[in-house]
Amino acid sequence: MSVPLPPGTGIENIDVEQIKTFKDFLISYNKLTELCFADCVSDFTSRNVKGKEDKCALNCLEKFLKVNQRISQRFQEFQVLANESAIAAAQKMEKGAS
Amino acid sequence: MSQKEAQNMQLIQELEIEMMADMYNRLTAACHKKCIPPVYNDAEIAKGEAVCIDRCVAKFLDIHERIGKKLGQLSMQDEALLKK
């Protein structure tokens, strides 16, 4: 299995943060395989991956990445909103106290 | 602030970040499962799927908040009961 190491890594100077990023990457890689295999491969009369299965798996991968991107965008929007309202509430409290 | 306090603060912050990441992963899995049917004729997100994802994220976070509030209430009640 060839796995891309995080960019800029000589093995001697990897820090904890990079290892965590790499670990997250591997975990999502595994999850992705599990998901796309489950959704795309159900014919076990042949040991070869069929053209259809290959195309399905690659579409599955591409779509998965797009879906994740979209979810992360929406999530960030909510984070920003939540932060703003927390700050507003804190300011209100301060005003009430003084 | 004492060193012990600072250390605990950092631990709590790390835990919060970790739990946030866990929640995010669960949200991703749940909304993918609910909105993307397991047919991959196309690598694009369909219109309806996109709308579904947007609503799903909003609803998941809404439910997360509601459950958090209720959980807070319940644990407060429990504490109050224990004190009696």
mmCIF file of C-alpha atoms in Angstrom:
data_model
loop_
_atom_site.group_PDB
_atom_site.id
_atom_site.type_symbol
_atom_site.label_atom_id
_atom_site.label_comp_id
_atom_site.label_asym_id
_atom_site.label_seq_id
_atom_site.Cartn_x
_atom_site.Cartn_y
_atom_site.Cartn_z
ATOM 1 C CA MET A 1 0.000 0.000 0.000
ATOM 2 C CA SER A 2 1.420 3.365 -0.938
ATOM 3 C CA VAL A 3 0.192 6.090 1.328
ATOM 4 C CA PRO A 4 1.183 9.709 0.803
ATOM 5 C CA LEU A 5 3.056 10.921 3.869
ATOM 6 C CA PRO A 6 2.173 14.434 4.964
ATOM 7 C CA PRO A 7 4.165 16.972 2.971
ATOM 8 C CA GLY A 8 7.618 18.032 4.125
ATOM 9 C CA THR A 9 8.422 14.995 6.216
ATOM 10 C CA GLY A 10 11.854 13.729 6.788
ATOM 11 C CA ILE A 11 11.114 10.927 9.232
ATOM 12 C CA GLU A 12 13.405 12.473 11.864
ATOM 13 C CA ASN A 13 11.518 15.749 12.217
ATOM 14 C CA ILE A 14 7.848 14.847 12.338
ATOM 15 C CA ASP A 15 5.996 16.537 15.163
ATOM 16 C CA VAL A 16 3.010 15.279 17.143
ATOM 17 C CA GLU A 17 0.634 17.484 15.186
ATOM 18 C CA GLN A 18 1.674 15.965 11.864
ATOM 19 C CA ILE A 19 1.271 12.462 13.171
ATOM 20 C CA LYS A 20 -2.239 13.315 14.310
ATOM 21 C CA THR A 21 -3.082 14.760 10.895
ATOM 22 C CA PHE A 22 -1.677 11.669 9.246
ATOM 23 C CA LYS A 23 -3.671 9.443 11.567
ATOM 24 C CA ASP A 24 -6.876 11.342 10.753
ATOM 25 C CA PHE A 25 -6.110 10.914 7.079
ATOM 26 C CA LEU A 26 -5.646 7.168 7.472
ATOM 27 C CA ILE A 27 -8.852 6.842 9.463
ATOM 28 C CA SER A 28 -10.889 8.645 6.816
ATOM 29 C CA TYR A 29 -9.158 6.582 4.132
ATOM 30 C CA ASN A 30 -10.311 3.401 5.864
ATOM 31 C CA LYS A 31 -13.825 4.706 6.403
ATOM 32 C CA LEU A 32 -14.030 5.692 2.762
ATOM 33 C CA THR A 33 -12.969 2.225 1.632
ATOM 34 C CA GLU A 34 -15.547 0.658 3.914
ATOM 35 C CA LEU A 35 -18.353 2.909 2.682
ATOM 36 C CA CYS A 36 -17.618 2.673 -1.044
ATOM 37 C CA PHE A 37 -16.977 -1.054 -0.906
ATOM 38 C CA ALA A 38 -20.299 -1.591 0.836
ATOM 39 C CA ASP A 39 -22.189 0.589 -1.650
ATOM 40 C CA CYS A 40 -20.479 -0.512 -4.861
ATOM 41 C CA VAL A 41 -19.452 -4.153 -4.605
ATOM 42 C CA SER A 42 -22.074 -6.845 -4.124
ATOM 43 C CA ASP A 43 -21.303 -9.375 -6.837
ATOM 44 C CA PHE A 44 -18.987 -12.125 -5.628
ATOM 45 C CA THR A 45 -19.251 -14.482 -8.575
ATOM 46 C CA SER A 46 -15.942 -13.126 -9.847
ATOM 47 C CA ARG A 47 -12.791 -12.065 -8.044
ATOM 48 C CA ASN A 48 -12.097 -9.271 -10.499
ATOM 49 C CA VAL A 49 -13.300 -5.748 -9.960
ATOM 50 C CA LYS A 50 -15.709 -4.962 -12.795
ATOM 51 C CA GLY A 51 -15.613 -1.733 -14.795
ATOM 52 C CA LYS A 52 -18.915 -0.722 -13.257
ATOM 53 C CA GLU A 53 -17.672 -1.370 -9.732
ATOM 54 C CA ASP A 54 -14.489 0.584 -10.376
ATOM 55 C CA LYS A 55 -16.417 3.562 -11.759
ATOM 56 C CA CYS A 56 -18.860 3.397 -8.863
ATOM 57 C CA ALA A 57 -16.058 3.343 -6.298
ATOM 58 C CA LEU A 58 -14.271 6.300 -7.907
ATOM 59 C CA ASN A 59 -17.526 8.295 -8.131
ATOM 60 C CA CYS A 60 -18.178 7.355 -4.520
ATOM 61 C CA LEU A 61 -14.762 8.704 -3.496
ATOM 62 C CA GLU A 62 -15.163 11.938 -5.418
ATOM 63 C CA LYS A 63 -18.671 12.532 -4.137
ATOM 64 C CA PHE A 64 -17.622 11.709 -0.577
ATOM 65 C CA LEU A 65 -14.972 14.421 -0.710
ATOM 66 C CA LYS A 66 -17.445 16.949 -2.124
ATOM 67 C CA VAL A 67 -20.036 16.072 0.510
ATOM 68 C CA ASN A 68 -17.447 16.454 3.270
ATOM 69 C CA GLN A 69 -16.419 19.816 1.888
ATOM 70 C CA ARG A 70 -20.006 21.026 1.847
ATOM 71 C CA ILE A 71 -20.691 19.763 5.372
ATOM 72 C CA SER A 72 -17.555 21.475 6.639
ATOM 73 C CA GLN A 73 -18.638 24.762 5.038
ATOM 74 C CA ARG A 74 -22.070 24.606 6.668
ATOM 75 C CA PHE A 75 -20.516 23.580 9.996
ATOM 76 C CA GLN A 76 -18.170 26.561 9.920
ATOM 77 C CA GLU A 77 -21.067 28.906 9.225
ATOM 78 C CA PHE A 78 -22.784 27.604 12.345
ATOM 79 C CA GLN A 79 -19.593 27.955 14.380
ATOM 80 C CA VAL A 80 -19.291 31.597 13.386
ATOM 81 C CA LEU A 81 -22.927 32.237 14.323
ATOM 82 C CA ALA A 82 -22.565 30.470 17.668
ATOM 83 C CA ASN A 83 -19.391 32.436 18.452
ATOM 84 C CA GLU A 84 -21.041 35.737 17.617
ATOM 85 C CA SER A 85 -24.035 35.067 19.819
ATOM 86 C CA ALA A 86 -21.785 33.899 22.679
ATOM 87 C CA ILE A 87 -19.797 37.126 22.444
ATOM 88 C CA ALA A 88 -22.992 39.174 22.313
ATOM 89 C CA ALA A 89 -24.339 37.376 25.393
ATOM 90 C CA ALA A 90 -21.083 37.942 27.288
ATOM 91 C CA GLN A 91 -21.164 41.655 26.457
ATOM 92 C CA LYS A 92 -24.750 41.900 27.629
ATOM 93 C CA MET A 93 -23.784 40.213 30.924
ATOM 94 C CA GLU A 94 -20.914 42.659 31.386
ATOM 95 C CA LYS A 95 -23.184 45.622 30.806
ATOM 96 C CA GLY A 96 -25.691 44.206 33.270
ATOM 97 C CA ALA A 97 -22.957 43.753 35.905
ATOM 98 C CA SER A 98 -21.424 47.231 35.617
ATOM 99 C CA MET B 1 -3.495 31.218 38.265
ATOM 100 C CA SER B 2 -1.599 28.276 39.723
ATOM 101 C CA GLN B 3 0.221 25.830 37.503
ATOM 102 C CA LYS B 4 -2.232 23.121 38.434
ATOM 103 C CA GLU B 5 -5.141 25.298 37.354
ATOM 104 C CA ALA B 6 -3.489 26.153 34.052
ATOM 105 C CA GLN B 7 -2.797 22.496 33.411
ATOM 106 C CA ASN B 8 -6.393 21.532 34.089
ATOM 107 C CA MET B 9 -7.655 24.342 31.881
ATOM 108 C CA GLN B 10 -5.551 23.011 29.045
ATOM 109 C CA LEU B 11 -6.787 19.466 29.595
ATOM 110 C CA ILE B 12 -10.381 20.642 29.529
ATOM 111 C CA GLN B 13 -9.795 22.649 26.367
ATOM 112 C CA GLU B 14 -8.183 19.668 24.667
ATOM 113 C CA LEU B 15 -11.102 17.484 25.698
ATOM 114 C CA GLU B 16 -13.548 20.029 24.292
ATOM 115 C CA ILE B 17 -11.742 20.082 20.963
ATOM 116 C CA GLU B 18 -11.614 16.297 20.872
ATOM 117 C CA MET B 19 -15.340 16.024 21.598
ATOM 118 C CA MET B 20 -16.098 18.627 18.959
ATOM 119 C CA ALA B 21 -14.137 16.601 16.415
ATOM 120 C CA ASP B 22 -15.975 13.451 17.454
ATOM 121 C CA MET B 23 -19.322 15.212 17.098
ATOM 122 C CA TYR B 24 -18.270 16.487 13.686
ATOM 123 C CA ASN B 25 -17.333 12.994 12.518
ATOM 124 C CA ARG B 26 -20.655 11.637 13.684
ATOM 125 C CA LEU B 27 -22.490 14.460 11.935
ATOM 126 C CA THR B 28 -20.648 13.760 8.702
ATOM 127 C CA ALA B 29 -21.441 10.048 8.869
ATOM 128 C CA ALA B 30 -25.090 10.625 9.781
ATOM 129 C CA CYS B 31 -25.785 13.192 7.049
ATOM 130 C CA HIS B 32 -23.942 11.186 4.430
ATOM 131 C CA LYS B 33 -26.005 8.172 5.327
ATOM 132 C CA LYS B 34 -29.290 10.082 5.337
ATOM 133 C CA CYS B 35 -28.752 12.196 2.231
ATOM 134 C CA ILE B 36 -26.590 10.274 -0.229
ATOM 135 C CA PRO B 37 -28.215 7.169 -1.673
ATOM 136 C CA PRO B 38 -25.760 4.333 -2.400
ATOM 137 C CA VAL B 39 -25.931 4.748 -6.185
ATOM 138 C CA TYR B 40 -22.879 6.315 -7.751
ATOM 139 C CA ASN B 41 -23.685 6.908 -11.411
ATOM 140 C CA ASP B 42 -22.373 10.425 -10.999
ATOM 141 C CA ALA B 43 -19.627 12.006 -8.906
ATOM 142 C CA GLU B 44 -21.540 15.278 -8.507
ATOM 143 C CA ILE B 45 -23.766 16.131 -5.555
ATOM 144 C CA ALA B 46 -27.337 16.289 -6.885
ATOM 145 C CA LYS B 47 -29.456 19.384 -6.148
ATOM 146 C CA GLY B 48 -31.771 17.555 -3.782
ATOM 147 C CA GLU B 49 -28.841 15.936 -1.996
ATOM 148 C CA ALA B 50 -27.208 19.331 -1.492
ATOM 149 C CA VAL B 51 -30.370 20.762 0.055
ATOM 150 C CA CYS B 52 -30.670 17.649 2.203
ATOM 151 C CA ILE B 53 -27.088 18.051 3.468
ATOM 152 C CA ASP B 54 -27.629 21.705 4.366
ATOM 153 C CA ARG B 55 -30.768 20.912 6.333
ATOM 154 C CA CYS B 56 -29.217 17.842 7.887
ATOM 155 C CA VAL B 57 -26.244 19.804 9.274
ATOM 156 C CA ALA B 58 -28.559 22.492 10.638
ATOM 157 C CA LYS B 59 -30.859 19.949 12.244
ATOM 158 C CA PHE B 60 -28.075 17.823 13.687
ATOM 159 C CA LEU B 61 -26.526 20.857 15.393
ATOM 160 C CA ASP B 62 -29.964 22.002 16.575
ATOM 161 C CA ILE B 63 -30.676 18.598 18.115
ATOM 162 C CA HIS B 64 -27.178 18.545 19.629
ATOM 163 C CA GLU B 65 -27.919 21.842 21.346
ATOM 164 C CA ARG B 66 -31.392 20.790 22.524
ATOM 165 C CA ILE B 67 -30.081 17.549 23.983
ATOM 166 C CA GLY B 68 -27.232 19.449 25.634
ATOM 167 C CA LYS B 69 -29.687 21.828 27.293
ATOM 168 C CA LYS B 70 -31.936 19.015 28.501
ATOM 169 C CA LEU B 71 -28.950 17.052 29.757
ATOM 170 C CA GLY B 72 -27.790 20.136 31.662
ATOM 171 C CA GLN B 73 -31.227 20.574 33.210
ATOM 172 C CA LEU B 74 -31.415 16.935 34.227
ATOM 173 C CA SER B 75 -27.996 16.917 35.850
ATOM 174 C CA MET B 76 -28.860 20.135 37.721
ATOM 175 C CA GLN B 77 -32.053 18.494 38.990
ATOM 176 C CA ASP B 78 -30.086 15.431 40.041
ATOM 177 C CA GLU B 79 -27.593 17.541 41.937
ATOM 178 C CA ALA B 80 -30.373 19.465 43.644
ATOM 179 C CA LEU B 81 -32.018 16.196 44.646
ATOM 180 C CA LEU B 82 -28.753 14.816 45.998
ATOM 181 C CA LYS B 83 -28.262 17.896 48.174
ATOM 182 C CA LYS B 84 -31.661 17.492 49.818
#
